[in-house]
Coordinates of C-alpha atoms in Angstrom, one line a residue:
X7 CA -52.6 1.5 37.5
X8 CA -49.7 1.4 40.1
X9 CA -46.7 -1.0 39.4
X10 CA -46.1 -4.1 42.0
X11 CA -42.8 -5.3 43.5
X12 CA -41.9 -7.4 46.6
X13 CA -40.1 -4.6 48.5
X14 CA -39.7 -1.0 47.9
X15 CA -36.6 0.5 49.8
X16 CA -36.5 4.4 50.4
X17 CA -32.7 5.5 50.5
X18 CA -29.7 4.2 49.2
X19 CA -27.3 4.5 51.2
X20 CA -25.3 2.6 54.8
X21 CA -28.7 1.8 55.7
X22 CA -30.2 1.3 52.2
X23 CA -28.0 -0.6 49.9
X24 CA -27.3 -3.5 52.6
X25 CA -31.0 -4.5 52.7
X26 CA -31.4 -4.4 49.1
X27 CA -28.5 -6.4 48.5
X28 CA -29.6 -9.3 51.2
X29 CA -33.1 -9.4 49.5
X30 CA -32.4 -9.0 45.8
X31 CA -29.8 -12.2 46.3
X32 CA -32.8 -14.4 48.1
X33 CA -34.4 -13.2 45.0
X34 CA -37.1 -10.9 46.5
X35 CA -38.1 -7.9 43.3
X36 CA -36.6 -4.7 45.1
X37 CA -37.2 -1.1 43.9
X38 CA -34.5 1.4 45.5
X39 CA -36.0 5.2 45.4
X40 CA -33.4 7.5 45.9
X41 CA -34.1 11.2 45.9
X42 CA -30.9 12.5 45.0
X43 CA -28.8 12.0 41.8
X44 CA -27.0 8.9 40.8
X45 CA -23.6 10.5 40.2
X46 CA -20.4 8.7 38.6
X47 CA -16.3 8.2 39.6
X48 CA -16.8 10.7 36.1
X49 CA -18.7 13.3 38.3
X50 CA -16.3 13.5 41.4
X51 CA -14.0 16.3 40.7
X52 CA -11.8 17.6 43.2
X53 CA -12.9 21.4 43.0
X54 CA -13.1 23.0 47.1
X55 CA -15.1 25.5 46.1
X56 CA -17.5 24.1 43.8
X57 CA -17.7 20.9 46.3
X58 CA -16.7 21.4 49.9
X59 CA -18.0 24.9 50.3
X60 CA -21.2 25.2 48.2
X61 CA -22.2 21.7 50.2
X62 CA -23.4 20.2 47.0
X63 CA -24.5 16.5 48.6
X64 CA -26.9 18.3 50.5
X65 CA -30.2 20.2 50.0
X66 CA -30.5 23.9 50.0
X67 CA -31.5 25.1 53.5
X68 CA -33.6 27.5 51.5
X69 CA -36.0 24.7 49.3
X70 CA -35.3 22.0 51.9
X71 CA -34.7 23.2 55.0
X72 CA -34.4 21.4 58.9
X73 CA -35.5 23.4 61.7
X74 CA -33.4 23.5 64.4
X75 CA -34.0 24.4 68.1
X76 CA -32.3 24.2 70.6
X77 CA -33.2 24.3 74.3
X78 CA -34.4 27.9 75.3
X79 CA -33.4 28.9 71.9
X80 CA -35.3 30.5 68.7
X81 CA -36.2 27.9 65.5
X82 CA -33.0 28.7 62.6
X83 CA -33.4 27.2 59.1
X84 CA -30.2 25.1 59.0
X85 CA -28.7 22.2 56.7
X86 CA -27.9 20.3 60.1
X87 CA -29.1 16.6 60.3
X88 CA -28.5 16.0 56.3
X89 CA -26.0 13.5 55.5
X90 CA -26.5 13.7 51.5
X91 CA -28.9 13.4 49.0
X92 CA -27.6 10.8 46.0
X93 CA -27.2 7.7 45.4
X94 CA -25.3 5.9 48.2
X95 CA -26.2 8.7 50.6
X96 CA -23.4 10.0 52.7
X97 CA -21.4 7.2 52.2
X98 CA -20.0 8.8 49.3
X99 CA -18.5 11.6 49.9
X100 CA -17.6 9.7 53.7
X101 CA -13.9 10.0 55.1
X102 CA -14.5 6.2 55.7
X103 CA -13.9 6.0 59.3
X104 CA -14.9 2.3 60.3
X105 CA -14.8 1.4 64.0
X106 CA -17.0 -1.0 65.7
X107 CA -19.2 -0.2 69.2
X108 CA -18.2 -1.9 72.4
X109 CA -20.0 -4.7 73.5
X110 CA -21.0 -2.6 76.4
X111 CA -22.4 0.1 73.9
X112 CA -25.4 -2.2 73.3
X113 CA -26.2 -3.2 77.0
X114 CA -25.6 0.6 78.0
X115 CA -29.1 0.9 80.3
X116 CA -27.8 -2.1 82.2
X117 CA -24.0 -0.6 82.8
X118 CA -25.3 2.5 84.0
X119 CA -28.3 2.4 85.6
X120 CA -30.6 5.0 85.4
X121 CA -29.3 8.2 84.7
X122 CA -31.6 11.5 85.6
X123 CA -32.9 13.0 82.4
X124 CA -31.4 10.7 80.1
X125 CA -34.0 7.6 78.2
X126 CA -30.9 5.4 78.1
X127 CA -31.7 2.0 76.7
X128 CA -30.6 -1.0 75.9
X129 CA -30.5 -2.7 72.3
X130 CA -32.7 -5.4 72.0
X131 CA -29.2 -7.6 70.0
X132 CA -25.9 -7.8 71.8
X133 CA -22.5 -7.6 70.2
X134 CA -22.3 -11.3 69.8
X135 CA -25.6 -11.0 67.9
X136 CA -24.2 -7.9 65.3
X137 CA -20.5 -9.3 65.6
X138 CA -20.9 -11.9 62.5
X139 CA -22.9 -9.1 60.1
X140 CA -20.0 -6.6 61.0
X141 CA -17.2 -9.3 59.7
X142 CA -19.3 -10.0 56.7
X143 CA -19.7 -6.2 56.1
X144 CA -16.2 -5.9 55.9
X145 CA -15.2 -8.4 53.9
X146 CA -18.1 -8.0 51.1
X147 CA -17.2 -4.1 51.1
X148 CA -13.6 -4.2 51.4
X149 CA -12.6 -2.3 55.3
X150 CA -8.5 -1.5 55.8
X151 CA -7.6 -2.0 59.0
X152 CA -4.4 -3.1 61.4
X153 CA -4.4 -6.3 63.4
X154 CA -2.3 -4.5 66.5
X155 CA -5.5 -2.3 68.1
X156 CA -5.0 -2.6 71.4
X157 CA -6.8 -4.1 74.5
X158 CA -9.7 -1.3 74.1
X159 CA -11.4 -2.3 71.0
X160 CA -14.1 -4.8 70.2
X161 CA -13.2 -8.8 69.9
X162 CA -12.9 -10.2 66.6
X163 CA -13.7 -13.5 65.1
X164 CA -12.0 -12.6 61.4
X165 CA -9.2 -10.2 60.6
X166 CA -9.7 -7.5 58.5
X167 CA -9.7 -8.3 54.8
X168 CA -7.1 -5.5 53.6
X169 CA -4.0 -4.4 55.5
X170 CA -4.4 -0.5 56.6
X171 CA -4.2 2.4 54.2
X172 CA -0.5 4.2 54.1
X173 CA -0.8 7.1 56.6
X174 CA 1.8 9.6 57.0
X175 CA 4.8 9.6 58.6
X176 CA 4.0 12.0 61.3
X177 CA 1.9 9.3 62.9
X178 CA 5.2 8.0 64.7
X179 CA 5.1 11.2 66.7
X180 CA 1.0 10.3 67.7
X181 CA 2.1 6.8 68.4
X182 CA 5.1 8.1 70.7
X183 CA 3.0 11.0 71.9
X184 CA -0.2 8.6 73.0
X185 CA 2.5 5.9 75.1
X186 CA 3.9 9.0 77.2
X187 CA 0.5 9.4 78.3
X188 CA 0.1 5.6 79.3
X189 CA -2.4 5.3 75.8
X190 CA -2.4 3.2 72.6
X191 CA -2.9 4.5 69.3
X192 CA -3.8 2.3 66.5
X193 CA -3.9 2.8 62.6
X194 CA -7.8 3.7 61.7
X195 CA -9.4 1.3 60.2
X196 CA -10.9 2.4 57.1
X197 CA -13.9 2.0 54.8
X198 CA -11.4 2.5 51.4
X199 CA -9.8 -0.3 50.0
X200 CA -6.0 -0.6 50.5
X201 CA -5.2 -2.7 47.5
X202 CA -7.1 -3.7 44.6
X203 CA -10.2 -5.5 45.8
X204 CA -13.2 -7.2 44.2
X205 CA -12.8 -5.4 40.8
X206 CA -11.8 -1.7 42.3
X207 CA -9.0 0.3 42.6
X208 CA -6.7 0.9 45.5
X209 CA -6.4 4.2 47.0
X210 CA -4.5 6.9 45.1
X211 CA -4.0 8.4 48.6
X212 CA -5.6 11.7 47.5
X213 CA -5.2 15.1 50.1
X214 CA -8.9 15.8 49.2
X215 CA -10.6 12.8 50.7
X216 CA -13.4 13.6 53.1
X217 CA -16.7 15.5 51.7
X218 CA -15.4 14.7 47.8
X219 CA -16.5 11.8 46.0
X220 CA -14.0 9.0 45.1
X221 CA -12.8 9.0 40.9
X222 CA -11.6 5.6 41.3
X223 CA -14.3 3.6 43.5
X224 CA -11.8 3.3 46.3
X225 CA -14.2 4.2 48.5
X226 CA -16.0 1.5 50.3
X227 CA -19.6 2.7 49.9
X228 CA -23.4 1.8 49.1
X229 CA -22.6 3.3 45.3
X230 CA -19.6 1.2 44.8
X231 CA -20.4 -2.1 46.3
X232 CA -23.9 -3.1 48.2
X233 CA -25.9 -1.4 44.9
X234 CA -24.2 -3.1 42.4
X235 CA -24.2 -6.0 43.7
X236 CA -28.1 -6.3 44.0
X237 CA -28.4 -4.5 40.3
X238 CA -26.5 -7.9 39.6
X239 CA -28.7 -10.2 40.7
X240 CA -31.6 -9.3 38.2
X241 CA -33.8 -8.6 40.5
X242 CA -33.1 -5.0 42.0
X243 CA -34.5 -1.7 40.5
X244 CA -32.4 1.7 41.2
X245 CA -34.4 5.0 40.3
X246 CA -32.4 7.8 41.2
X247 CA -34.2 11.3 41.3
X248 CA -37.2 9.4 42.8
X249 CA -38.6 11.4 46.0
X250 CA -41.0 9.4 48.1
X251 CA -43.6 11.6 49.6
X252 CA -45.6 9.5 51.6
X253 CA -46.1 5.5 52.1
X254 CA -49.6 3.9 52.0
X255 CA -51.7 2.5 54.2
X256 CA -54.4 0.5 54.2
X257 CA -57.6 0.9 56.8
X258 CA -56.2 -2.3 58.9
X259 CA -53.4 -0.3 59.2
X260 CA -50.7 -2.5 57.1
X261 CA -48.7 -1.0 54.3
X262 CA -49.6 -0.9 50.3
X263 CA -47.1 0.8 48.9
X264 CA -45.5 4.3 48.6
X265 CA -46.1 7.4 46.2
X266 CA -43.0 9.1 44.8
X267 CA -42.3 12.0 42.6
X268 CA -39.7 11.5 39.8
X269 CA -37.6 14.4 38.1
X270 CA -40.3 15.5 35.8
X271 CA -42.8 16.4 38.5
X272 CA -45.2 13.3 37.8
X273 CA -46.2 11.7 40.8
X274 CA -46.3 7.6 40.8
X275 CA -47.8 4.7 43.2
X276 CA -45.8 1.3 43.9
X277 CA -47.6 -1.0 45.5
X278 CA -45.0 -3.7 47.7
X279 CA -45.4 -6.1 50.3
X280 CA -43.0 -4.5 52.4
X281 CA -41.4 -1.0 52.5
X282 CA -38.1 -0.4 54.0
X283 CA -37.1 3.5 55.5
X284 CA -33.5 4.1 55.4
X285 CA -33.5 8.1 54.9
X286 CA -30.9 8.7 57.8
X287 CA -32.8 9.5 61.3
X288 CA -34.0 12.8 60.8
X289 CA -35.8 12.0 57.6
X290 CA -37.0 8.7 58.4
X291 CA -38.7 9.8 61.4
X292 CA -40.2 13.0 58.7
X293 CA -41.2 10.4 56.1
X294 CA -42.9 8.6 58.7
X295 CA -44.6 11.4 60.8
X296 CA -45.5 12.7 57.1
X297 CA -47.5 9.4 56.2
X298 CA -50.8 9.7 58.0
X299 CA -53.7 7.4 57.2
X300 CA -56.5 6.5 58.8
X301 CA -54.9 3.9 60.7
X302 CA -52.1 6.0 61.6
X303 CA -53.7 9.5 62.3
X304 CA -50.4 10.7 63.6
X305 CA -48.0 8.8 62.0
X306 CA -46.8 5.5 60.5
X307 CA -45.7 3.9 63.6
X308 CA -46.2 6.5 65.7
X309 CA -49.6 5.4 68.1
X310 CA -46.8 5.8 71.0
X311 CA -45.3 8.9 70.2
X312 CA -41.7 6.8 69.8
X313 CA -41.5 8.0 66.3
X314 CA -39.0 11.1 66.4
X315 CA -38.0 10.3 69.8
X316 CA -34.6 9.7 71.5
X317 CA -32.8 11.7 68.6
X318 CA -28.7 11.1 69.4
X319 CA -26.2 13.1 67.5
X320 CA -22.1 12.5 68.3
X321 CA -20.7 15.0 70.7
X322 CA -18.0 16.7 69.3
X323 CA -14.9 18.6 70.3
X324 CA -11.3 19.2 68.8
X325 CA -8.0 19.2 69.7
X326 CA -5.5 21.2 68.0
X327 CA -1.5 21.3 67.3
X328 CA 1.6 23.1 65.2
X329 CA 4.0 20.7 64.9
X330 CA 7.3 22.7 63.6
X331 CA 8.9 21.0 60.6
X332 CA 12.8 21.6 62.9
X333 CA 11.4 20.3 65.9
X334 CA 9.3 17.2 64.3
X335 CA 10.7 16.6 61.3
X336 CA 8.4 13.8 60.7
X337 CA 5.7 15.7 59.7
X338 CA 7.6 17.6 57.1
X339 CA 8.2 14.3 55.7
X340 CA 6.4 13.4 52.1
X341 CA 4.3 10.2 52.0
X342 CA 0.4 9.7 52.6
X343 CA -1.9 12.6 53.5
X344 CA -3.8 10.6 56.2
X345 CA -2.6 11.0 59.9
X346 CA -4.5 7.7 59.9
X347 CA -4.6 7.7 63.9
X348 CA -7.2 6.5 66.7
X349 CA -7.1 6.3 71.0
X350 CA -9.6 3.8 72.3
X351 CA -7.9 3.9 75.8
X352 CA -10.9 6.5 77.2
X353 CA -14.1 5.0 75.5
X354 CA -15.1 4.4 79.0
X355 CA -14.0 7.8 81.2
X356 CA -11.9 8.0 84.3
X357 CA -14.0 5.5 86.5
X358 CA -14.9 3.3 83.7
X359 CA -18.6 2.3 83.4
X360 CA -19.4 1.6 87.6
X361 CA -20.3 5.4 88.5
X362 CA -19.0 8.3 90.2
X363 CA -18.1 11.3 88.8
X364 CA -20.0 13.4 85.8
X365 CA -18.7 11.1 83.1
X366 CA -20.5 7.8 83.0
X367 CA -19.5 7.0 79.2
X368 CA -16.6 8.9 77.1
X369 CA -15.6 7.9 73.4
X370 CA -12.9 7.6 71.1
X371 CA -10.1 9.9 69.8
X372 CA -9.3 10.4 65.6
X373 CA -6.1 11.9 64.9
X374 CA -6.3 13.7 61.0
X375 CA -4.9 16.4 59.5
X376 CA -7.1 19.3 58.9
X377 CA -9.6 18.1 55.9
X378 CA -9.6 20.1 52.6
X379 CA -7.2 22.0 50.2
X380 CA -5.2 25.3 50.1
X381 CA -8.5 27.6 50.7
X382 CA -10.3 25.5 53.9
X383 CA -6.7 25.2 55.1
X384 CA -5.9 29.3 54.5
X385 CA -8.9 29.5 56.5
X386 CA -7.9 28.3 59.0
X387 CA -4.6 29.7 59.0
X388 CA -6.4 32.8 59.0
X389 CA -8.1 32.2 62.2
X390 CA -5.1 32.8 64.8
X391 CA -5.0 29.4 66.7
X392 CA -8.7 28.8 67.1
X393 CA -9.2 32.4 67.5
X394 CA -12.9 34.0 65.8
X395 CA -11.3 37.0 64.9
X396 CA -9.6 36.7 61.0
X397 CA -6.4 38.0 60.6
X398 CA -6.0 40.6 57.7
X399 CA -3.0 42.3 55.6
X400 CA 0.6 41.8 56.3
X401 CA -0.6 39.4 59.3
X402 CA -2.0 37.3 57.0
X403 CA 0.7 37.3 54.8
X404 CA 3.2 35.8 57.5
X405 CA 0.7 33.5 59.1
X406 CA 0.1 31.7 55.6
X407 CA 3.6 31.4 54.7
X408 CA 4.4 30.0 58.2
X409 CA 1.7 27.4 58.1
X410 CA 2.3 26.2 54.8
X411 CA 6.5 26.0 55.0
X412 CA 7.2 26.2 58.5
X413 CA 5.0 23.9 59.8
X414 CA 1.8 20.7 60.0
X415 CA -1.1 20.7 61.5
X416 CA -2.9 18.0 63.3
X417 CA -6.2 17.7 64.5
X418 CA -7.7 15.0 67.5
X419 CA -11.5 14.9 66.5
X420 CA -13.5 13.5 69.7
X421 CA -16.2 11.3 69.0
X422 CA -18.5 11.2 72.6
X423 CA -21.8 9.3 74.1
X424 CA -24.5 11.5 73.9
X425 CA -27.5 10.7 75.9
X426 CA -30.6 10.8 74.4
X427 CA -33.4 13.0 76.7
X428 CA -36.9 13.3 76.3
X429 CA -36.3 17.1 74.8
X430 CA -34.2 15.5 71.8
X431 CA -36.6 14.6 69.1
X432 CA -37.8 14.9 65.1
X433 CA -41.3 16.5 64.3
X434 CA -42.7 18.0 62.0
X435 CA -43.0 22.3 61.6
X436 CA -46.1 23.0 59.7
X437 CA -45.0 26.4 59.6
X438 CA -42.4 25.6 57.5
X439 CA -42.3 23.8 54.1
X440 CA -40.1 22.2 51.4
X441 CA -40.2 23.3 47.9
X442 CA -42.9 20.4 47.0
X443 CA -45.4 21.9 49.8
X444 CA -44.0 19.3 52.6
X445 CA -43.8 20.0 56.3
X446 CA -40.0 20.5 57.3
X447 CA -38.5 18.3 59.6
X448 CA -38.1 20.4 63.2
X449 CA -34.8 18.8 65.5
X450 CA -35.4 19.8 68.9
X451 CA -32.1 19.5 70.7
X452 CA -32.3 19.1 74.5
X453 CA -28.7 18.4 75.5
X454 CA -28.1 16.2 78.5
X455 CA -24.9 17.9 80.9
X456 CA -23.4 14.6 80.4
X457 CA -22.5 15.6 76.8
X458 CA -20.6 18.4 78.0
X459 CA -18.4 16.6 80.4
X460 CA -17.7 14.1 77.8
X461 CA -16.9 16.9 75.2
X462 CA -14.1 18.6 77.4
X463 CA -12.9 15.5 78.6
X464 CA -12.4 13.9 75.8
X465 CA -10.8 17.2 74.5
X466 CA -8.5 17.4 76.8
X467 CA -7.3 13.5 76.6
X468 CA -6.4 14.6 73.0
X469 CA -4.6 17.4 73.7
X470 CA -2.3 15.8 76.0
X471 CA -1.3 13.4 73.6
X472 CA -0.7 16.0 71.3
X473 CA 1.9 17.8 73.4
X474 CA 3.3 14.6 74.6
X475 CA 4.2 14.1 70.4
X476 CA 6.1 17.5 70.8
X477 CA 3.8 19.8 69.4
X478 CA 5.0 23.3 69.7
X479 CA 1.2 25.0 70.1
X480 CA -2.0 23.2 70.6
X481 CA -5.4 24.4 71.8
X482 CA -9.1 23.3 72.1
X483 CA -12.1 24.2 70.7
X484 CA -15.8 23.2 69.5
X485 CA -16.3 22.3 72.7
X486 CA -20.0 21.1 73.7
X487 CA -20.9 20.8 70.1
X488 CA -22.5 18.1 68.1
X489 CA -21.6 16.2 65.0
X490 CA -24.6 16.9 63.2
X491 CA -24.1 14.5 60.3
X492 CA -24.4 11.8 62.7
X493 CA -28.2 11.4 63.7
X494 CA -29.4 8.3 65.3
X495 CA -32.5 7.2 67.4
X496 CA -35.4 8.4 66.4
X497 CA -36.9 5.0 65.5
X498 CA -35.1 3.2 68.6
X499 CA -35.5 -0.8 68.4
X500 CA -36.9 -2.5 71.7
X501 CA -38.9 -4.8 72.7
X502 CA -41.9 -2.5 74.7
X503 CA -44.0 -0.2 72.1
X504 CA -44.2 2.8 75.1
X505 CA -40.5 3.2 75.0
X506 CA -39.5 2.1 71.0
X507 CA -41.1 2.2 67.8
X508 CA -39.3 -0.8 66.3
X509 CA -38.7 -4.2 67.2
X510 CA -35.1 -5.8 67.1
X511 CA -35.0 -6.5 63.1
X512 CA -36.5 -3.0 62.7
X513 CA -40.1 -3.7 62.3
X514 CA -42.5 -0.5 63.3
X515 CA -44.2 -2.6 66.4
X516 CA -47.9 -1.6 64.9
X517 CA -46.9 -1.8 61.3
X518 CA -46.2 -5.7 60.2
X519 CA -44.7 -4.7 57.0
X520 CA -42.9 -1.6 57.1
X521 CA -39.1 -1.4 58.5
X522 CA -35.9 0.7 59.6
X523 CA -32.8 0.3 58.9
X524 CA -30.7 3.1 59.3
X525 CA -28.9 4.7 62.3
X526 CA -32.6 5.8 63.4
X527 CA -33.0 2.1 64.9
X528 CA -29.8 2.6 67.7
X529 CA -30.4 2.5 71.1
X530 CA -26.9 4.2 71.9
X531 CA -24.9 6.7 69.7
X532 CA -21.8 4.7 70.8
X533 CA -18.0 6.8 71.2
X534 CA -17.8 6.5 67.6
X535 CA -18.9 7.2 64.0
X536 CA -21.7 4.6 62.9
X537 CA -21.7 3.8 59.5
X538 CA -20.3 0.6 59.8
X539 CA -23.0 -0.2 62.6
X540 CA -25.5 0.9 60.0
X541 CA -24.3 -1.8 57.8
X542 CA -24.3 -4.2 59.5
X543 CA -27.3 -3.9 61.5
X544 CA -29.3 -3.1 57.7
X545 CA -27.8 -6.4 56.5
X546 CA -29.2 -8.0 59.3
X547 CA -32.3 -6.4 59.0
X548 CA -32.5 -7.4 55.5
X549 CA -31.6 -10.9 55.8
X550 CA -34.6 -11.4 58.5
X551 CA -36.8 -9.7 56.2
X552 CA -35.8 -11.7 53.8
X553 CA -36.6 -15.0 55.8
X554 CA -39.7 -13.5 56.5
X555 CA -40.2 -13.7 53.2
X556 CA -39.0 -17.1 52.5
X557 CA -41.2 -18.2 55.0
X558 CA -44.2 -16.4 53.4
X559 CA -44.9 -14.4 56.8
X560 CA -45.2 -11.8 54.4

């Protein structure tokens, strides 16, 4: 006999832990099923190999693969499109980068018109709508930010809770570099906790931040604040190790439940009034697509074909630079190891949002030094300014000893719009299964020319303000290419079921009791990363579910 609860919740992490918290505290019974691990600050060890480079937050490409394919291209078995697989999902081993969309982001269809071969779209909220939910977010999590961001930013209605993180000294040089260039660069605000903050420890400032786990909870994410706080209100279950395979409908289509298989290999049924999806959007759409009934012969949600559809990533490019420790002694300069840097000034390209020219809608600008330890950094060093070719032998030799006491690196990661098309989507590759017998999630990737434009310009924008800070070589590359952590869409909210598959608080439009709430619901990708959009839409999402509730609508 299956066990019953008021909500079950599938993922635990930006888009997970936010709706379990809003429902466990109007006292809803919520089950979490997460499939990954639930690992400890005792587990996060700082080794690179055994963390960064054996990608241990992620499945195996060879048990759990993706399929990717790109346009015109052969299927590959990749690891692209995971964000991580334990408890609190990516947000764990996140670098924390918390920025807010534009306004503008959300009403993007109507700033830009139609554009040929895109399925642009407006959200079915505003900014003024979301704006509350992202001030709550940071506050209940703990977000580090500056109060001087510029004109090119989102309005506020609260200030941020914590004053920034320490960033290095070498951000002067950015700061000086971006006003030469008629720009403003602002402190990043940050999902890590400045000070000591609702029972957790500051930052230690540690140089191996981004893909490692925090040891002291600094780290604002689902594992160190939305979960506990709904395991503390009695009425939230966590199961960790808990792979849902399918959820259950009945003939009228509604949903019963969900069947999961726990670490043992037993298989179990939960029957719930409601189920929530928050798998990131690549394996929400599979989980959906994979959970057929008669109902929903291809799909959960899915009589439009919407499910899978309008899959967003983050264009990507870099910009490089050597700054010589003689020449910019700033950055030979002890103190933090985050550059701690962001440009909003070109979120919008050249001719802002009212047409002409081939870039309707640009992004933001990060400034970081390279991620990782000695060995990602060697590697790097070993690549002779963005060059493919390694360097060997006595070459090496010189090149490793230069970079590590002659000079700093600095990176300017691009964060850029990318336009949905009807090529991008999820489905499902029969061909191709998991190690439980599942069909393997296929990304089709049909890139819009947009994406490119956005790519180089963007690129290019952060190069200049890298010379302009006195860099003594800089250089471009990546290019064209896509953050892949970073999926969004494939369960778009709207308001007409031919063109969406959710409605505005993330409800499948033929499926009363089943819901979205990760980046899978966004209309837009936005110029920058989305986690903190994720949060704040899920704790919307789960606040109206909860009223729903209340109001016994379900």
């Amino acid at each position: 006999m299956s066990e019953s609860v008021d909500v079950v919740v599938v993922g635990s992490g930006a888009g997970g832990g936010p709706v379990a918290f809003a429902l466990a505290s109007a006292g809803a019974r919520v089950l979490v099923l997460e499939r990954g691990k639930h690992l400890k600050r005792e587990d996060f060890v700082y080794d690179e190999i055994g963390i960064a480079k054996r990608s241990v937050f992620v499945p195996s490409a060879v048990t759990d693969p993706h399929i990717l394919i790109h346009e015109g291209g052969t299927a590959e078995r990749t690891d692209d499109g995971w964000i991580a697989t334990c408890v609190g999902g990516g947000t764990v081993h996140m670098s924390g980068f918390f920025y807010r969309l534009r306004p503008e982001d959300f009403r993007l269809r109507d700033h830009l018109g139609p554009v040929p071969g895109a399925t642009i779209a407006n959200w079915p909220i505003t900014y003024e709508e979301l704006e509350p939910y992202y001030a709550r977010v940071e506050t209940i999590i703990g977000v580090s930010g500056s109060p001087n961001e510029g004109s090119h930013v989102s309005p506020r209605s609260t200030p941020y809770p914590l004053p920034p993180v320490m960033t290095h000294p070498g951000g002067a040089l950015i700061d000086r570099g971006a006003q030469k260039v008629g720009a403003f660069s602002f402190i990043t605000p940050r999902g890590v906790i400045s000070r000591d903050y609702d029972g957790r420890s500051a930052c230690h400032l540690h140089p191996l931040c981004g893909s490692f786990g925090c040891h002291v909870g600094a780290k604002s994410s689902s594992l160190e604040t939305w979960l506990p706080k709904a395991l503390a209100t009695g009425k939230c279950e966590l199961r960790a190790e808990s792979r849902v395979l399918r959820i259950l409908s009945g003939d009228d289509g509604r949903a019963t439940g969900v069947v999961y298989r726990d670490s043992a290999g037993a298989d179990h049924e939960v029957s719930a009034r409601a189920v929530v999806v928050a798998c990131s959007a690549v394996e929400t759409a599979r989980l959906l697509l994979l959970s057929t009934g008669k109902a929903h012969p291809q799909g959960l949600g899915n009589a439009e074909g919407q499910v899978g559809a309008n899959l967003m990533f983050s264009t990507l490019s870099k910009a490089h630079a050597s700054f010589d420790f003689a020449s910019s002694p700033e950055m030979k300069e002890p103190g933090s190891q985050f550059l701690g840097r962001s440009v909003a000034d070109y979120y919008f390209g050249p001719n802002g949002l009212k047409g002409g020219g081939p870039i309707a809608k640009a992004g933001g600008l990060n400034f970081l030094f390279p991620a990782g330890g000695p060995v990602v950094q060697s590697e790097l060093a070993a690549t002779a300014d963005g060059a493919r070719k390694a360097i060997w032998g006595e070459a090496l030799k010189k090149k490793l000893a230069w970079y590590w006491h002659e000079q700093r690196q600095a990176i300017c990661e691009t964060f850029g719009e990318f336009l949905p098309t009807q090529g991008s989507r999820v489905a499902l590759d029969d061909s191709v299964t998991d190690a439980l017998g599942l069909a393997a999630a296929q990304i089709n990737v049909a890139r819009h020319p947009h994406d490119l434009a956005v790519s180089k310009y963007l690129a290019e924008k952060g190069l200049a303000i890298l010379q302009a800070a006195g860099a003594r070589e800089t250089w471009i590359s990546n290019v064209g290419g896509s953050t892949w952590h970073l999926p969004a869409g494939t369960a778009r909210m709207g308001t007409d079921p031919k063109t969406s598959a959710t409605d505005k608080n993330g409800r499948l439009h033929n499926v009363k009791n089943v819901f979205v709430s990760d980046g899978a619901t966004f209309a837009s990708s936005g110029g920058w990363p989305p986690t903190l959009t994720i949060m704040a839409n899920a704790l919307r999402i789960g606040e109206a579910l909860a009223g729903a509730f209340q109001r016994k609508e379900i």
